[in-house]
PDB file of C-alpha atoms in Angstrom:
ATOM      1  CA  MET A 558       0.073   0.012  -0.017  1.00 97.00           C
ATOM      2  CA  THR A 559       1.076   4.029  -0.276  1.00 98.00           C
ATOM      3  CA  ILE A 560      -0.070   6.521   1.404  1.00 98.00           C
ATOM      4  CA  ASP A 561       0.297  10.149   0.100  1.00 98.00           C
ATOM      5  CA  VAL A 562       0.161  13.028   2.871  1.00 98.00           C
ATOM      6  CA  LEU A 563      -0.450  16.499   2.116  1.00 98.00           C
ATOM      7  CA  THR A 564       0.875  18.992   4.664  1.00 98.00           C
ATOM      8  CA  LEU A 565       2.193  22.054   5.633  1.00 97.00           C
ATOM      9  CA  PHE A 566       3.551  21.321   8.612  1.00 97.00           C
ATOM     10  CA  PRO A 567       5.001  17.616   7.179  1.00 98.00           C
ATOM     11  CA  GLU A 568       8.006  17.317  10.237  1.00 97.00           C
ATOM     12  CA  MET A 569       4.866  15.934  12.510  1.00 97.00           C
ATOM     13  CA  PHE A 570       4.783  12.642  10.373  1.00 98.00           C
ATOM     14  CA  SER A 571       7.712  11.562  11.930  1.00 96.00           C
ATOM     15  CA  ALA A 572       6.387  10.238  14.863  1.00 95.00           C
ATOM     16  CA  MET A 573       4.841   7.280  12.206  1.00 96.00           C
ATOM     17  CA  ARG A 574       8.096   6.399  11.384  1.00 94.00           C
ATOM     18  CA  HIS A 575       8.275   4.356  14.606  1.00 95.00           C
ATOM     19  CA  SER A 576       6.781   1.182  16.602  1.00 94.00           C
ATOM     20  CA  VAL A 577       4.618  -0.680  15.066  1.00 94.00           C
ATOM     21  CA  ILE A 578       3.777   2.081  12.012  1.00 96.00           C
ATOM     22  CA  GLY A 579       7.709   1.709  11.384  1.00 96.00           C
ATOM     23  CA  ARG A 580       8.095  -1.281  11.008  1.00 95.00           C
ATOM     24  CA  ALA A 581       5.510  -1.602   8.458  1.00 96.00           C
ATOM     25  CA  ILE A 582       7.379   0.791   6.787  1.00 96.00           C
ATOM     26  CA  GLU A 583      10.786  -0.001   7.036  1.00 95.00           C
ATOM     27  CA  ASN A 584       9.178  -3.851   6.158  1.00 95.00           C
ATOM     28  CA  GLY A 585       7.887  -2.677   2.301  1.00 96.00           C
ATOM     29  CA  VAL A 586       4.729  -3.886   3.041  1.00 96.00           C
ATOM     30  CA  VAL A 587       3.489   0.629   3.069  1.00 97.00           C
ATOM     31  CA  SER A 588       4.881   3.362   1.350  1.00 98.00           C
ATOM     32  CA  LEU A 589       4.642   6.620   3.663  1.00 98.00           C
ATOM     33  CA  ARG A 590       5.388   9.587   1.575  1.00 98.00           C
ATOM     34  CA  VAL A 591       5.136  13.409   2.981  1.00 98.00           C
ATOM     35  CA  THR A 592       4.475  16.240   1.016  1.00 98.00           C
ATOM     36  CA  ASP A 593       4.906  19.877   2.451  1.00 98.00           C
ATOM     37  CA  ILE A 594       2.158  21.694   0.516  1.00 98.00           C
ATOM     38  CA  ARG A 595       3.785  25.595   0.558  1.00 98.00           C
ATOM     39  CA  ASP A 596       6.483  23.722  -1.957  1.00 98.00           C
ATOM     40  CA  TYR A 597       3.611  24.316  -4.300  1.00 98.00           C
ATOM     41  CA  SER A 598       2.660  27.790  -3.601  1.00 98.00           C
ATOM     42  CA  ALA A 599       2.465  30.163  -6.842  1.00 97.00           C
ATOM     43  CA  ASP A 600       3.574  33.178  -3.945  1.00 96.00           C
ATOM     44  CA  LYS A 601       7.561  34.174  -3.365  1.00 95.00           C
ATOM     45  CA  HIS A 602       7.422  33.483   0.094  1.00 96.00           C
ATOM     46  CA  ARG A 603       5.451  30.367  -0.467  1.00 96.00           C
ATOM     47  CA  LYS A 604       2.184  31.897   1.604  1.00 96.00           C
ATOM     48  CA  CYS A 605      -0.362  29.242   1.746  1.00 97.00           C
ATOM     49  CA  ASP A 606      -2.857  30.819   3.602  1.00 96.00           C
ATOM     50  CA  ASP A 607      -5.355  34.314   3.079  1.00 96.00           C
ATOM     51  CA  TYR A 608      -7.893  36.251   4.506  1.00 95.00           C
ATOM     52  CA  PRO A 609     -11.066  35.530   4.111  1.00 93.00           C
ATOM     53  CA  PHE A 610     -13.923  36.640   1.580  1.00 93.00           C
ATOM     54  CA  GLY A 611     -16.718  38.457   3.934  1.00 93.00           C
ATOM     55  CA  GLY A 612     -14.669  38.850   6.848  1.00 90.00           C
ATOM     56  CA  GLY A 613     -13.975  36.725   9.708  1.00 88.00           C
ATOM     57  CA  ALA A 614     -11.975  35.471  12.214  1.00 86.00           C
ATOM     58  CA  GLY A 615      -8.747  33.367  11.582  1.00 91.00           C
ATOM     59  CA  MET A 616      -7.280  32.899   7.849  1.00 95.00           C
ATOM     60  CA  VAL A 617      -8.078  30.156   5.026  1.00 95.00           C
ATOM     61  CA  MET A 618      -5.603  27.825   3.457  1.00 96.00           C
ATOM     62  CA  THR A 619      -5.506  29.555  -0.578  1.00 97.00           C
ATOM     63  CA  PRO A 620      -6.794  26.749  -3.081  1.00 97.00           C
ATOM     64  CA  GLN A 621      -3.730  27.117  -5.548  1.00 98.00           C
ATOM     65  CA  PRO A 622      -1.571  25.119  -3.154  1.00 98.00           C
ATOM     66  CA  VAL A 623      -3.342  22.298  -2.792  1.00 97.00           C
ATOM     67  CA  PHE A 624      -4.246  21.857  -5.754  1.00 98.00           C
ATOM     68  CA  ASP A 625      -0.691  22.487  -7.942  1.00 98.00           C
ATOM     69  CA  ALA A 626       0.246  19.887  -3.985  1.00 98.00           C
ATOM     70  CA  VAL A 627      -2.391  17.651  -5.339  1.00 98.00           C
ATOM     71  CA  HIS A 628      -2.078  17.200  -9.533  1.00 98.00           C
ATOM     72  CA  ALA A 629       1.563  16.608  -8.273  1.00 98.00           C
ATOM     73  CA  VAL A 630       1.858  14.114  -5.992  1.00 98.00           C
ATOM     74  CA  ASP A 631      -1.546  12.210  -7.973  1.00 98.00           C
ATOM     75  CA  PRO A 632      -1.698  13.198 -11.757  1.00 98.00           C
ATOM     76  CA  ALA A 633      -3.424  10.788 -13.118  1.00 98.00           C
ATOM     77  CA  HIS A 634      -5.976   9.841 -10.366  1.00 98.00           C
ATOM     78  CA  ALA A 635      -4.779   6.962  -9.266  1.00 98.00           C
ATOM     79  CA  CYS A 636      -5.375   7.674  -5.034  1.00 98.00           C
ATOM     80  CA  ARG A 637      -8.628   7.538  -3.028  1.00 98.00           C
ATOM     81  CA  ARG A 638      -8.250  11.421  -2.312  1.00 98.00           C
ATOM     82  CA  ILE A 639      -9.506  12.266   1.472  1.00 98.00           C
ATOM     83  CA  TYR A 640      -9.522  15.520   3.466  1.00 98.00           C
ATOM     84  CA  LEU A 641      -9.179  15.787   7.121  1.00 97.00           C
ATOM     85  CA  SER A 642     -12.169  17.386   8.268  1.00 95.00           C
ATOM     86  CA  PRO A 643     -14.492  17.821  10.853  1.00 92.00           C
ATOM     87  CA  ARG A 644     -17.655  18.468   8.999  1.00 93.00           C
ATOM     88  CA  GLY A 645     -16.754  14.278   7.071  1.00 95.00           C
ATOM     89  CA  ALA A 646     -17.997  10.943   7.630  1.00 95.00           C
ATOM     90  CA  ARG A 647     -17.000   9.659  11.189  1.00 96.00           C
ATOM     91  CA  LEU A 648     -14.221   7.583  10.666  1.00 97.00           C
ATOM     92  CA  ASN A 649     -14.831   3.923  12.902  1.00 95.00           C
ATOM     93  CA  ALA A 650     -13.752   0.247  12.283  1.00 93.00           C
ATOM     94  CA  ALA A 651     -15.897  -0.154   9.378  1.00 93.00           C
ATOM     95  CA  LYS A 652     -14.599   2.494   7.597  1.00 97.00           C
ATOM     96  CA  ALA A 653     -10.701   1.841   8.038  1.00 97.00           C
ATOM     97  CA  ARG A 654     -11.171  -1.189   6.853  1.00 96.00           C
ATOM     98  CA  GLU A 655     -12.885  -0.178   3.704  1.00 97.00           C
ATOM     99  CA  LEU A 656      -9.581   2.796   3.120  1.00 98.00           C
ATOM    100  CA  SER A 657      -7.249  -0.653   4.070  1.00 97.00           C
ATOM    101  CA  GLU A 658      -8.249  -1.978   0.550  1.00 97.00           C
ATOM    102  CA  TYR A 659      -7.181   0.389  -1.461  1.00 98.00           C
ATOM    103  CA  GLU A 660      -4.336   0.779  -3.169  1.00 98.00           C
ATOM    104  CA  ARG A 661      -3.405   3.938  -2.474  1.00 98.00           C
ATOM    105  CA  LEU A 662      -4.524   6.919  -0.858  1.00 98.00           C
ATOM    106  CA  LEU A 663      -3.697  10.818  -1.166  1.00 98.00           C
ATOM    107  CA  PHE A 664      -4.771  12.509   3.055  1.00 98.00           C
ATOM    108  CA  TRP A 665      -4.613  16.271   2.909  1.00 97.00           C
ATOM    109  CA  CYS A 666      -4.022  18.093   5.816  1.00 98.00           C
ATOM    110  CA  GLY A 667      -6.286  22.107   6.124  1.00 95.00           C
ATOM    111  CA  HIS A 668      -5.510  24.284   8.672  1.00 91.00           C
ATOM    112  CA  TYR A 669      -5.846  27.514  10.412  1.00 86.00           C
ATOM    113  CA  GLU A 670      -9.578  28.239  10.151  1.00 86.00           C
ATOM    114  CA  GLY A 671     -10.042  26.007   6.746  1.00 89.00           C
ATOM    115  CA  VAL A 672      -9.637  25.819   3.520  1.00 95.00           C
ATOM    116  CA  ASP A 673     -10.745  27.038   0.409  1.00 96.00           C
ATOM    117  CA  GLN A 674     -14.299  25.335  -0.364  1.00 96.00           C
ATOM    118  CA  ARG A 675     -12.996  25.264  -4.635  1.00 97.00           C
ATOM    119  CA  ALA A 676      -9.687  23.007  -3.517  1.00 97.00           C
ATOM    120  CA  ILE A 677     -12.334  20.515  -1.607  1.00 97.00           C
ATOM    121  CA  ASP A 678     -14.444  20.257  -4.485  1.00 98.00           C
ATOM    122  CA  LEU A 679     -11.623  19.800  -6.572  1.00 98.00           C
ATOM    123  CA  CYS A 680      -9.269  17.763  -5.157  1.00 98.00           C
ATOM    124  CA  ALA A 681     -10.732  15.576  -2.406  1.00 98.00           C
ATOM    125  CA  ASP A 682     -13.182  12.028  -3.137  1.00 98.00           C
ATOM    126  CA  GLU A 683     -14.396  12.154   0.602  1.00 98.00           C
ATOM    127  CA  GLU A 684     -14.042  14.500   3.482  1.00 97.00           C
ATOM    128  CA  LEU A 685     -13.422  12.358   6.828  1.00 98.00           C
ATOM    129  CA  SER A 686     -13.652  13.007  10.628  1.00 97.00           C
ATOM    130  CA  ILE A 687     -12.235  11.265  13.628  1.00 97.00           C
ATOM    131  CA  GLY A 688     -14.930  13.166  16.193  1.00 95.00           C
ATOM    132  CA  ASP A 689     -17.407  15.716  16.752  1.00 94.00           C
ATOM    133  CA  TYR A 690     -14.712  18.809  17.437  1.00 93.00           C
ATOM    134  CA  VAL A 691     -12.283  20.867  16.172  1.00 92.00           C
ATOM    135  CA  LEU A 692      -8.338  20.393  15.714  1.00 94.00           C
ATOM    136  CA  THR A 693      -6.269  22.712  14.777  1.00 92.00           C
ATOM    137  CA  GLY A 694      -5.333  20.770  11.422  1.00 95.00           C
ATOM    138  CA  GLY A 695      -5.303  17.559   9.907  1.00 97.00           C
ATOM    139  CA  GLU A 696      -2.506  16.471  10.500  1.00 97.00           C
ATOM    140  CA  LEU A 697      -3.467  14.112  13.927  1.00 97.00           C
ATOM    141  CA  ALA A 698      -7.047  13.365  12.444  1.00 98.00           C
ATOM    142  CA  ALA A 699      -4.640  11.633   9.398  1.00 98.00           C
ATOM    143  CA  MET A 700      -2.156  10.380  11.273  1.00 98.00           C
ATOM    144  CA  VAL A 701      -4.932   8.144  13.774  1.00 98.00           C
ATOM    145  CA  ALA A 702      -7.267   7.434  10.968  1.00 98.00           C
ATOM    146  CA  ILE A 703      -3.808   6.436   9.000  1.00 98.00           C
ATOM    147  CA  ASP A 704      -2.468   4.353  12.024  1.00 97.00           C
ATOM    148  CA  ALA A 705      -6.685   3.070  11.802  1.00 97.00           C
ATOM    149  CA  LEU A 706      -6.817   1.065   8.646  1.00 98.00           C
ATOM    150  CA  LEU A 707      -2.847   0.304   8.453  1.00 97.00           C
ATOM    151  CA  ARG A 708      -4.054  -2.392  11.171  1.00 95.00           C
ATOM    152  CA  PHE A 709      -5.982  -3.605   9.172  1.00 95.00           C
ATOM    153  CA  VAL A 710      -3.357  -4.230   6.328  1.00 96.00           C
ATOM    154  CA  PRO A 711      -1.953  -7.949   5.492  1.00 94.00           C
ATOM    155  CA  GLY A 712       1.894  -7.532   7.172  1.00 94.00           C
ATOM    156  CA  VAL A 713       1.018  -5.014   9.118  1.00 95.00           C
ATOM    157  CA  LEU A 714       0.605  -6.470  12.533  1.00 90.00           C
ATOM    158  CA  GLY A 715       2.682  -8.872  14.248  1.00 72.00           C
ATOM    159  CA  SER A 716       0.096 -11.134  14.520  1.00 62.00           C
ATOM    160  CA  GLU A 717      -2.958 -11.287  12.002  1.00 63.00           C
ATOM    161  CA  GLN A 718      -5.606 -12.420  15.354  1.00 55.00           C
ATOM    162  CA  SER A 719      -4.712  -9.085  16.762  1.00 60.00           C
ATOM    163  CA  ALA A 720      -6.783  -7.342  14.243  1.00 59.00           C
ATOM    164  CA  GLN A 721      -9.574  -9.787  14.250  1.00 60.00           C
ATOM    165  CA  ASP A 722      -9.748  -9.541  18.196  1.00 59.00           C
ATOM    166  CA  GLU A 723      -9.679  -6.165  18.977  1.00 61.00           C
ATOM    167  CA  SER A 724     -12.385  -3.689  20.112  1.00 56.00           C
ATOM    168  CA  PHE A 725     -14.992  -3.193  17.632  1.00 71.00           C
ATOM    169  CA  SER A 726     -13.788  -6.469  14.959  1.00 66.00           C
ATOM    170  CA  GLU A 727     -18.146  -7.527  15.865  1.00 78.00           C
ATOM    171  CA  GLY A 728     -19.211  -4.292  17.518  1.00 83.00           C
ATOM    172  CA  LEU A 729     -18.357  -5.509  20.887  1.00 92.00           C
ATOM    173  CA  LEU A 730     -15.821  -3.913  23.390  1.00 92.00           C
ATOM    174  CA  GLU A 731     -12.473  -6.034  23.893  1.00 91.00           C
ATOM    175  CA  TYR A 732     -12.080  -8.211  26.358  1.00 93.00           C
ATOM    176  CA  PRO A 733      -9.368  -7.951  28.869  1.00 95.00           C
ATOM    177  CA  GLN A 734      -5.453  -9.091  28.619  1.00 94.00           C
ATOM    178  CA  TYR A 735      -3.848 -10.640  31.969  1.00 96.00           C
ATOM    179  CA  THR A 736      -0.147 -11.514  31.131  1.00 95.00           C
ATOM    180  CA  ARG A 737       2.712 -12.183  33.602  1.00 94.00           C
ATOM    181  CA  PRO A 738       2.684 -11.958  37.253  1.00 96.00           C
ATOM    182  CA  ARG A 739      -0.461 -14.034  37.746  1.00 96.00           C
ATOM    183  CA  VAL A 740      -1.183 -12.263  40.889  1.00 95.00           C
ATOM    184  CA  PHE A 741      -0.611  -8.503  41.115  1.00 96.00           C
ATOM    185  CA  GLN A 742      -1.114  -6.318  44.517  1.00 96.00           C
ATOM    186  CA  GLY A 743      -3.210  -9.157  45.235  1.00 96.00           C
ATOM    187  CA  LEU A 744      -5.101  -9.239  42.289  1.00 95.00           C
ATOM    188  CA  GLU A 745      -4.870 -12.322  40.476  1.00 97.00           C
ATOM    189  CA  VAL A 746      -5.329 -13.429  36.786  1.00 96.00           C
ATOM    190  CA  PRO A 747      -9.285 -15.873  35.850  1.00 96.00           C
ATOM    191  CA  GLU A 748      -8.548 -19.099  36.660  1.00 96.00           C
ATOM    192  CA  VAL A 749      -9.952 -20.120  33.041  1.00 96.00           C
ATOM    193  CA  LEU A 750      -7.038 -18.119  31.916  1.00 96.00           C
ATOM    194  CA  VAL A 751      -4.804 -20.623  32.857  1.00 95.00           C
ATOM    195  CA  GLY A 752      -6.023 -23.611  32.645  1.00 92.00           C
ATOM    196  CA  GLY A 753      -6.035 -24.870  29.365  1.00 91.00           C
ATOM    197  CA  HIS A 754      -9.020 -24.980  28.227  1.00 96.00           C
ATOM    198  CA  HIS A 755      -9.287 -23.486  24.324  1.00 96.00           C
ATOM    199  CA  ALA A 756     -13.318 -23.316  24.524  1.00 96.00           C
ATOM    200  CA  ASN A 757     -13.141 -22.340  27.823  1.00 97.00           C
ATOM    201  CA  VAL A 758     -11.294 -19.642  27.464  1.00 96.00           C
ATOM    202  CA  GLU A 759     -12.949 -17.999  24.147  1.00 95.00           C
ATOM    203  CA  LYS A 760     -16.271 -18.275  25.895  1.00 96.00           C
ATOM    204  CA  TRP A 761     -15.173 -16.106  28.933  1.00 96.00           C
ATOM    205  CA  ARG A 762     -13.470 -14.252  26.356  1.00 95.00           C
ATOM    206  CA  ARG A 763     -17.632 -13.516  24.619  1.00 95.00           C
ATOM    207  CA  GLN A 764     -19.331 -13.226  27.854  1.00 96.00           C
ATOM    208  CA  GLN A 765     -16.425  -9.906  29.808  1.00 96.00           C
ATOM    209  CA  ALA A 766     -17.007  -8.487  26.030  1.00 94.00           C
ATOM    210  CA  GLU A 767     -20.352  -8.074  25.839  1.00 95.00           C
ATOM    211  CA  ILE A 768     -20.618  -6.702  29.879  1.00 96.00           C
ATOM    212  CA  ILE A 769     -17.795  -4.030  29.120  1.00 95.00           C
ATOM    213  CA  THR A 770     -19.461  -2.946  26.067  1.00 94.00           C
ATOM    214  CA  ARG A 771     -22.379  -2.959  28.041  1.00 95.00           C
ATOM    215  CA  LYS A 772     -21.077  -0.985  30.785  1.00 96.00           C
ATOM    216  CA  LEU A 773     -19.335   1.376  28.730  1.00 95.00           C
ATOM    217  CA  ARG A 774     -20.745   1.851  25.512  1.00 93.00           C
ATOM    218  CA  PRO A 775     -24.364   0.292  25.789  1.00 94.00           C
ATOM    219  CA  ASP A 776     -24.554   2.375  22.533  1.00 91.00           C
ATOM    220  CA  LEU A 777     -22.935  -0.402  20.420  1.00 89.00           C
ATOM    221  CA  LEU A 778     -25.142  -3.345  21.898  1.00 88.00           C
ATOM    222  CA  LYS A 779     -28.234  -1.167  20.230  1.00 80.00           C
ATOM    223  CA  ASN A 780     -26.710  -0.184  17.159  1.00 72.00           C
ATOM    224  CA  LYS A 781     -26.660  -4.475  16.900  1.00 64.00           C
ATOM    225  CA  THR A 782     -29.410  -5.071  17.470  1.00 61.00           C
ATOM    226  CA  GLU A 783     -31.929  -2.488  15.222  1.00 62.00           C
ATOM    227  CA  GLN A 784     -29.005  -4.207  11.995  1.00 54.00           C
TER     228      GLN A 784
END
């Protein structure tokens, strides 16, 4: 998989060169390419923002640098082009899995008070949000989306079972996990997990997932019933 990111702050994406995603990049499972939108500004000072028509607070990203950057990186429109926006469709596990099936993705990040609508109309196949709140820019949202979708790409995780068993995989939150020591601060690992009976372990995990989901996210159970 190839992922392109367009941003005014490319240095922020150095965080993705570490841990699980970093290993996937080093091993060639995914190619992550980050492009500075400022490099495509026609302004001699590499300016990429201006005052909004109609007045209002803050600055707005101008369309020209975005348009030129997108078409330089993806001239044949081979990528699924995604603009990170609080008004976009909500990212969830199903959406992450859907995005993981594309061979090429292009995320571009807004900043300031937003982006000229013409850039969105001309350069975005879809808008994507990670939640009902506003960030100072799309960079963190892009990193969240990339991290979430790459977990579904074969070869990224150490175990392919991990993506199947974790929270939201079946509309439930994940069951509790335990490791050594068997007793810590007076709290013991549940006996069923050390008994060696795999069928009982699976049954216990399913029960615990339902209990935790009912306690912390009852809306998930409601949505599952309505489907």
